[in-house]
Short mmCIF file of N, CA and C in Angstrom, two decimals:
data_model
loop_
_atom_site.label_atom_id
_atom_site.label_comp_id
_atom_site.label_asym_id
_atom_site.label_seq_id
_atom_site.Cartn_x
_atom_site.Cartn_y
_atom_site.Cartn_z
N UNK A 1 31.92 51.64 149.49
CA UNK A 1 33.21 50.71 149.10
C UNK A 1 33.96 52.27 148.17
N UNK A 2 35.12 52.31 148.25
CA UNK A 2 35.95 53.49 147.00
C UNK A 2 37.19 52.64 146.30
N UNK A 3 37.28 52.99 145.41
CA UNK A 3 38.17 52.70 144.47
C UNK A 3 39.36 53.25 144.67
N UNK A 4 40.48 52.55 145.08
CA UNK A 4 41.70 53.30 144.96
C UNK A 4 42.51 53.08 143.71
N UNK A 5 43.11 54.41 142.90
CA UNK A 5 43.80 54.28 142.05
C UNK A 5 45.40 54.60 142.54
N UNK A 6 46.44 53.69 141.77
CA UNK A 6 47.52 54.13 142.03
C UNK A 6 48.01 55.17 141.67
N UNK A 7 48.95 56.13 142.06
CA UNK A 7 49.68 56.70 141.62
C UNK A 7 50.18 57.29 140.43
N UNK A 8 50.19 58.15 139.52
CA UNK A 8 50.09 57.87 138.29
C UNK A 8 52.39 57.46 138.03
N UNK A 9 52.68 57.08 137.18
CA UNK A 9 53.82 56.24 137.46
C UNK A 9 54.45 57.36 136.11
N UNK A 10 55.65 57.65 136.18
CA UNK A 10 56.65 58.45 135.48
C UNK A 10 56.18 58.07 134.04
N UNK A 11 56.19 58.92 133.01
CA UNK A 11 56.13 58.15 131.54
C UNK A 11 57.09 57.47 131.01
N UNK A 12 56.86 56.49 130.59
CA UNK A 12 57.65 55.42 129.68
C UNK A 12 58.07 56.22 128.75
N UNK A 13 59.26 55.66 128.28
CA UNK A 13 60.02 56.05 126.98
C UNK A 13 59.32 56.07 125.64
N UNK A 14 58.37 55.00 125.85
CA UNK A 14 57.57 54.98 124.32
C UNK A 14 55.63 55.54 124.70
N UNK A 15 56.06 56.16 125.62
CA UNK A 15 54.31 57.11 125.83
C UNK A 15 54.33 57.86 125.11
N UNK A 16 53.11 58.44 124.86
CA UNK A 16 52.50 59.59 123.95
C UNK A 16 53.53 60.58 123.92
N UNK A 17 54.09 60.87 124.83
CA UNK A 17 54.29 61.71 125.28
C UNK A 17 56.05 61.94 124.60
N UNK A 18 56.68 60.81 124.93
CA UNK A 18 57.88 60.77 124.37
C UNK A 18 57.98 60.25 122.64
N UNK A 19 56.65 59.84 122.39
CA UNK A 19 56.93 59.65 121.30
C UNK A 19 56.73 60.79 120.14
N UNK A 20 56.04 61.99 120.67
CA UNK A 20 55.64 62.90 119.81
C UNK A 20 57.24 64.22 119.61
N UNK A 21 58.00 63.65 120.70
CA UNK A 21 58.96 64.53 120.58
C UNK A 21 60.01 63.48 119.39
N UNK A 22 59.92 62.45 119.09
CA UNK A 22 60.93 62.02 118.54
C UNK A 22 59.99 62.03 116.71
N UNK A 23 60.80 62.60 115.72
CA UNK A 23 60.42 62.58 114.05
C UNK A 23 59.57 61.25 114.13
N UNK A 24 58.96 61.31 112.69
CA UNK A 24 58.76 60.46 112.39
C UNK A 24 59.61 59.42 111.70
N UNK A 25 60.51 59.92 110.94
CA UNK A 25 61.96 59.80 110.33
C UNK A 25 62.58 59.05 111.26
N UNK A 26 62.89 59.63 112.12
CA UNK A 26 64.08 58.91 113.40
C UNK A 26 62.81 57.65 113.94
N UNK A 27 61.78 57.33 113.74
CA UNK A 27 61.36 56.33 114.75
C UNK A 27 61.01 55.15 113.46
N UNK A 28 60.77 55.84 112.25
CA UNK A 28 60.85 54.46 110.89
C UNK A 28 62.37 54.16 110.84
N UNK A 29 63.43 54.49 110.99
CA UNK A 29 64.57 54.50 110.94
C UNK A 29 65.00 53.40 112.26
N UNK A 30 64.82 53.61 113.36
CA UNK A 30 64.53 53.12 114.32
C UNK A 30 64.18 51.74 114.01
N UNK A 31 62.98 51.29 113.85
CA UNK A 31 62.33 50.24 113.53
C UNK A 31 62.69 49.86 112.39
N UNK A 32 63.31 49.98 111.14
CA UNK A 32 64.11 49.62 110.55
C UNK A 32 65.22 48.71 110.82
N UNK A 33 66.04 49.43 111.70
CA UNK A 33 67.24 48.69 112.38
C UNK A 33 66.70 47.19 112.89
N UNK A 34 65.73 46.92 113.42
CA UNK A 34 65.57 45.91 113.91
C UNK A 34 65.32 44.63 113.34
N UNK A 35 66.01 43.57 112.80
CA UNK A 35 65.84 42.57 111.82
C UNK A 35 64.26 41.82 112.20
N UNK A 36 63.98 42.13 114.03
CA UNK A 36 62.72 41.20 114.14
C UNK A 36 61.25 42.21 113.34
N UNK A 37 61.65 43.32 113.67
CA UNK A 37 60.07 44.37 113.49
C UNK A 37 60.36 44.18 111.68
N UNK A 38 61.65 44.26 110.81
CA UNK A 38 61.38 43.80 109.48
C UNK A 38 61.03 42.69 109.13
N UNK A 39 61.31 41.48 109.87
CA UNK A 39 60.84 39.87 109.53
C UNK A 39 59.35 39.99 110.27
N UNK A 40 58.88 40.91 111.00
CA UNK A 40 57.49 40.85 111.00
C UNK A 40 56.72 41.54 110.07
N UNK A 41 57.07 42.80 109.60
CA UNK A 41 56.40 43.63 108.04
C UNK A 41 56.62 42.67 107.23
N UNK A 42 57.54 41.72 106.79
CA UNK A 42 57.57 40.91 105.75
C UNK A 42 56.50 40.39 105.64
N UNK A 43 56.24 39.30 106.88
CA UNK A 43 55.40 38.19 107.20
C UNK A 43 54.01 39.01 107.07
N UNK A 44 54.04 40.08 107.53
CA UNK A 44 52.44 40.92 107.24
C UNK A 44 52.40 41.10 105.80
N UNK A 45 52.95 41.50 105.30
CA UNK A 45 52.97 41.94 103.94
C UNK A 45 52.76 40.77 102.99
N UNK A 46 53.43 39.28 103.24
CA UNK A 46 52.73 38.53 102.67
C UNK A 46 51.91 37.95 102.85
N UNK A 47 51.53 38.28 103.80
CA UNK A 47 49.71 37.38 103.94
C UNK A 47 48.81 38.49 103.57
N UNK A 48 49.40 39.59 103.84
CA UNK A 48 48.54 40.80 102.72
C UNK A 48 48.13 40.52 101.33
N UNK A 49 49.52 40.46 100.68
CA UNK A 49 49.56 39.82 99.29
C UNK A 49 48.93 38.56 98.65
N UNK A 50 48.71 37.69 99.85
CA UNK A 50 48.13 36.23 99.65
C UNK A 50 46.86 36.38 99.64
N UNK A 51 46.20 37.00 100.64
CA UNK A 51 45.14 37.33 100.64
C UNK A 51 44.54 38.10 99.18
N UNK A 52 45.22 39.42 98.78
CA UNK A 52 44.75 39.51 97.79
C UNK A 52 44.93 38.93 97.02
N UNK A 53 45.96 38.33 96.75
CA UNK A 53 46.05 37.16 95.41
C UNK A 53 45.01 36.41 94.97
N UNK A 54 44.49 35.68 96.41
CA UNK A 54 43.21 34.82 96.48
C UNK A 54 41.89 35.88 96.43
N UNK A 55 41.81 36.43 96.54
CA UNK A 55 40.60 37.05 96.15
C UNK A 55 40.25 37.74 94.72
N UNK A 56 41.56 37.94 94.45
CA UNK A 56 41.33 38.48 92.60
C UNK A 56 41.38 37.09 91.96
N UNK A 57 41.53 36.21 91.98
CA UNK A 57 41.64 34.71 91.30
C UNK A 57 40.09 34.20 91.86
N UNK A 58 39.96 34.39 93.08
CA UNK A 58 38.34 33.99 92.99
C UNK A 58 37.26 35.01 92.30
N UNK A 59 37.39 36.70 92.35
CA UNK A 59 36.57 37.18 91.41
C UNK A 59 36.88 36.56 90.02
N UNK A 60 38.11 36.41 89.84
CA UNK A 60 38.22 36.12 88.24
C UNK A 60 37.59 34.95 87.94
N UNK A 61 37.46 33.90 88.42
CA UNK A 61 36.40 32.66 88.52
C UNK A 61 35.00 33.16 88.47
N UNK A 62 34.82 33.81 89.21
CA UNK A 62 33.18 34.41 89.35
C UNK A 62 32.98 34.90 88.11
N UNK A 63 33.50 36.13 87.90
CA UNK A 63 33.25 36.42 86.60
C UNK A 63 33.28 35.86 85.25
N UNK A 64 34.32 34.82 85.29
CA UNK A 64 33.99 34.03 84.06
C UNK A 64 33.23 33.04 84.38
N UNK A 65 32.79 32.28 85.26
CA UNK A 65 31.91 31.57 85.21
C UNK A 65 30.17 32.40 84.84
N UNK A 66 30.27 33.84 85.57
CA UNK A 66 28.96 34.61 84.95
C UNK A 66 29.06 34.99 83.43
N UNK A 67 30.44 34.95 82.97
CA UNK A 67 30.37 35.36 81.45
C UNK A 67 29.72 33.78 80.70
N UNK A 68 30.07 32.70 81.26
CA UNK A 68 29.83 31.43 80.52
C UNK A 68 28.51 31.46 80.61
N UNK A 69 27.65 31.65 82.22
CA UNK A 69 26.19 31.87 82.36
C UNK A 69 25.49 32.92 81.12
N UNK A 70 26.26 33.90 80.73
CA UNK A 70 25.47 34.65 80.11
C UNK A 70 25.41 34.01 78.72
N UNK A 71 26.45 33.34 78.30
CA UNK A 71 26.65 32.95 76.49
C UNK A 71 25.73 32.25 76.74
N UNK A 72 25.64 30.85 77.88
CA UNK A 72 24.87 29.80 77.40
C UNK A 72 23.12 30.60 77.43
N UNK A 73 22.66 31.30 78.21
CA UNK A 73 21.22 31.69 78.46
C UNK A 73 20.93 32.13 76.91
N UNK A 74 19.96 31.98 76.02
CA UNK A 74 19.26 32.51 75.04
C UNK A 74 18.89 34.33 75.41
N UNK A 75 19.03 35.22 74.62
CA UNK A 75 18.66 36.71 74.85
C UNK A 75 17.36 36.33 74.32
N UNK A 76 16.10 37.17 74.64
CA UNK A 76 14.78 37.53 74.31
C UNK A 76 14.92 38.35 72.91
N UNK A 77 16.31 38.68 72.80
CA UNK A 77 16.08 39.43 71.10
C UNK A 77 16.94 38.36 70.31
N UNK A 78 17.30 37.45 70.45
CA UNK A 78 18.20 36.83 69.30
C UNK A 78 17.27 35.54 69.15
N UNK A 79 17.00 35.00 67.89
CA UNK A 79 16.21 33.71 67.36
C UNK A 79 17.26 33.11 66.45
N UNK A 80 17.31 31.77 66.84
CA UNK A 80 18.16 30.81 65.69
C UNK A 80 19.61 31.70 65.52
N UNK A 81 20.03 31.97 66.06
CA UNK A 81 21.49 32.63 66.04
C UNK A 81 21.72 33.86 65.61
N UNK A 82 20.20 34.68 65.21
CA UNK A 82 20.45 36.01 64.31
C UNK A 82 19.90 36.94 65.26
N UNK A 83 20.28 38.05 64.88
CA UNK A 83 19.86 39.19 65.93
C UNK A 83 18.79 39.91 65.54
N UNK A 84 17.88 40.20 66.15
CA UNK A 84 16.44 41.16 65.46
C UNK A 84 16.62 42.24 66.70
N UNK A 85 16.63 43.38 66.03
CA UNK A 85 16.66 44.58 66.39
C UNK A 85 15.13 44.88 66.75
N UNK A 86 14.74 45.40 67.71
CA UNK A 86 13.46 45.96 68.33
C UNK A 86 13.57 47.42 68.47
N UNK A 87 12.45 48.46 68.09
CA UNK A 87 12.52 49.50 68.37
C UNK A 87 11.63 50.32 69.16
#
C-alpha cells in the first residue's frame, strides 16, 4: 500500500513566506485596523488581568493567614510575653 500526497498548493498570502516579506510594523497596523481583532485582544487581556488579580488576592489571603498563624504560635524563645535571648 502506498500513500499518495496531493501536489503542493501555491503558498497562501498568510504563509510563512508571505509573512516574512511583510514588516512587523505593517502586520501590527493591519491587525489593529480590524475591530474584531482588537475586541478579541481586549477580551484576552481582561481575562489575564482577572486571573492575575484573583491570584494576587489568593496569595494575600494565604500570607495573612500564615502571619496570623505565626502570631498565635508561642515561640520557643519567648516565655510569658518576655523575650529571652540565647547565645
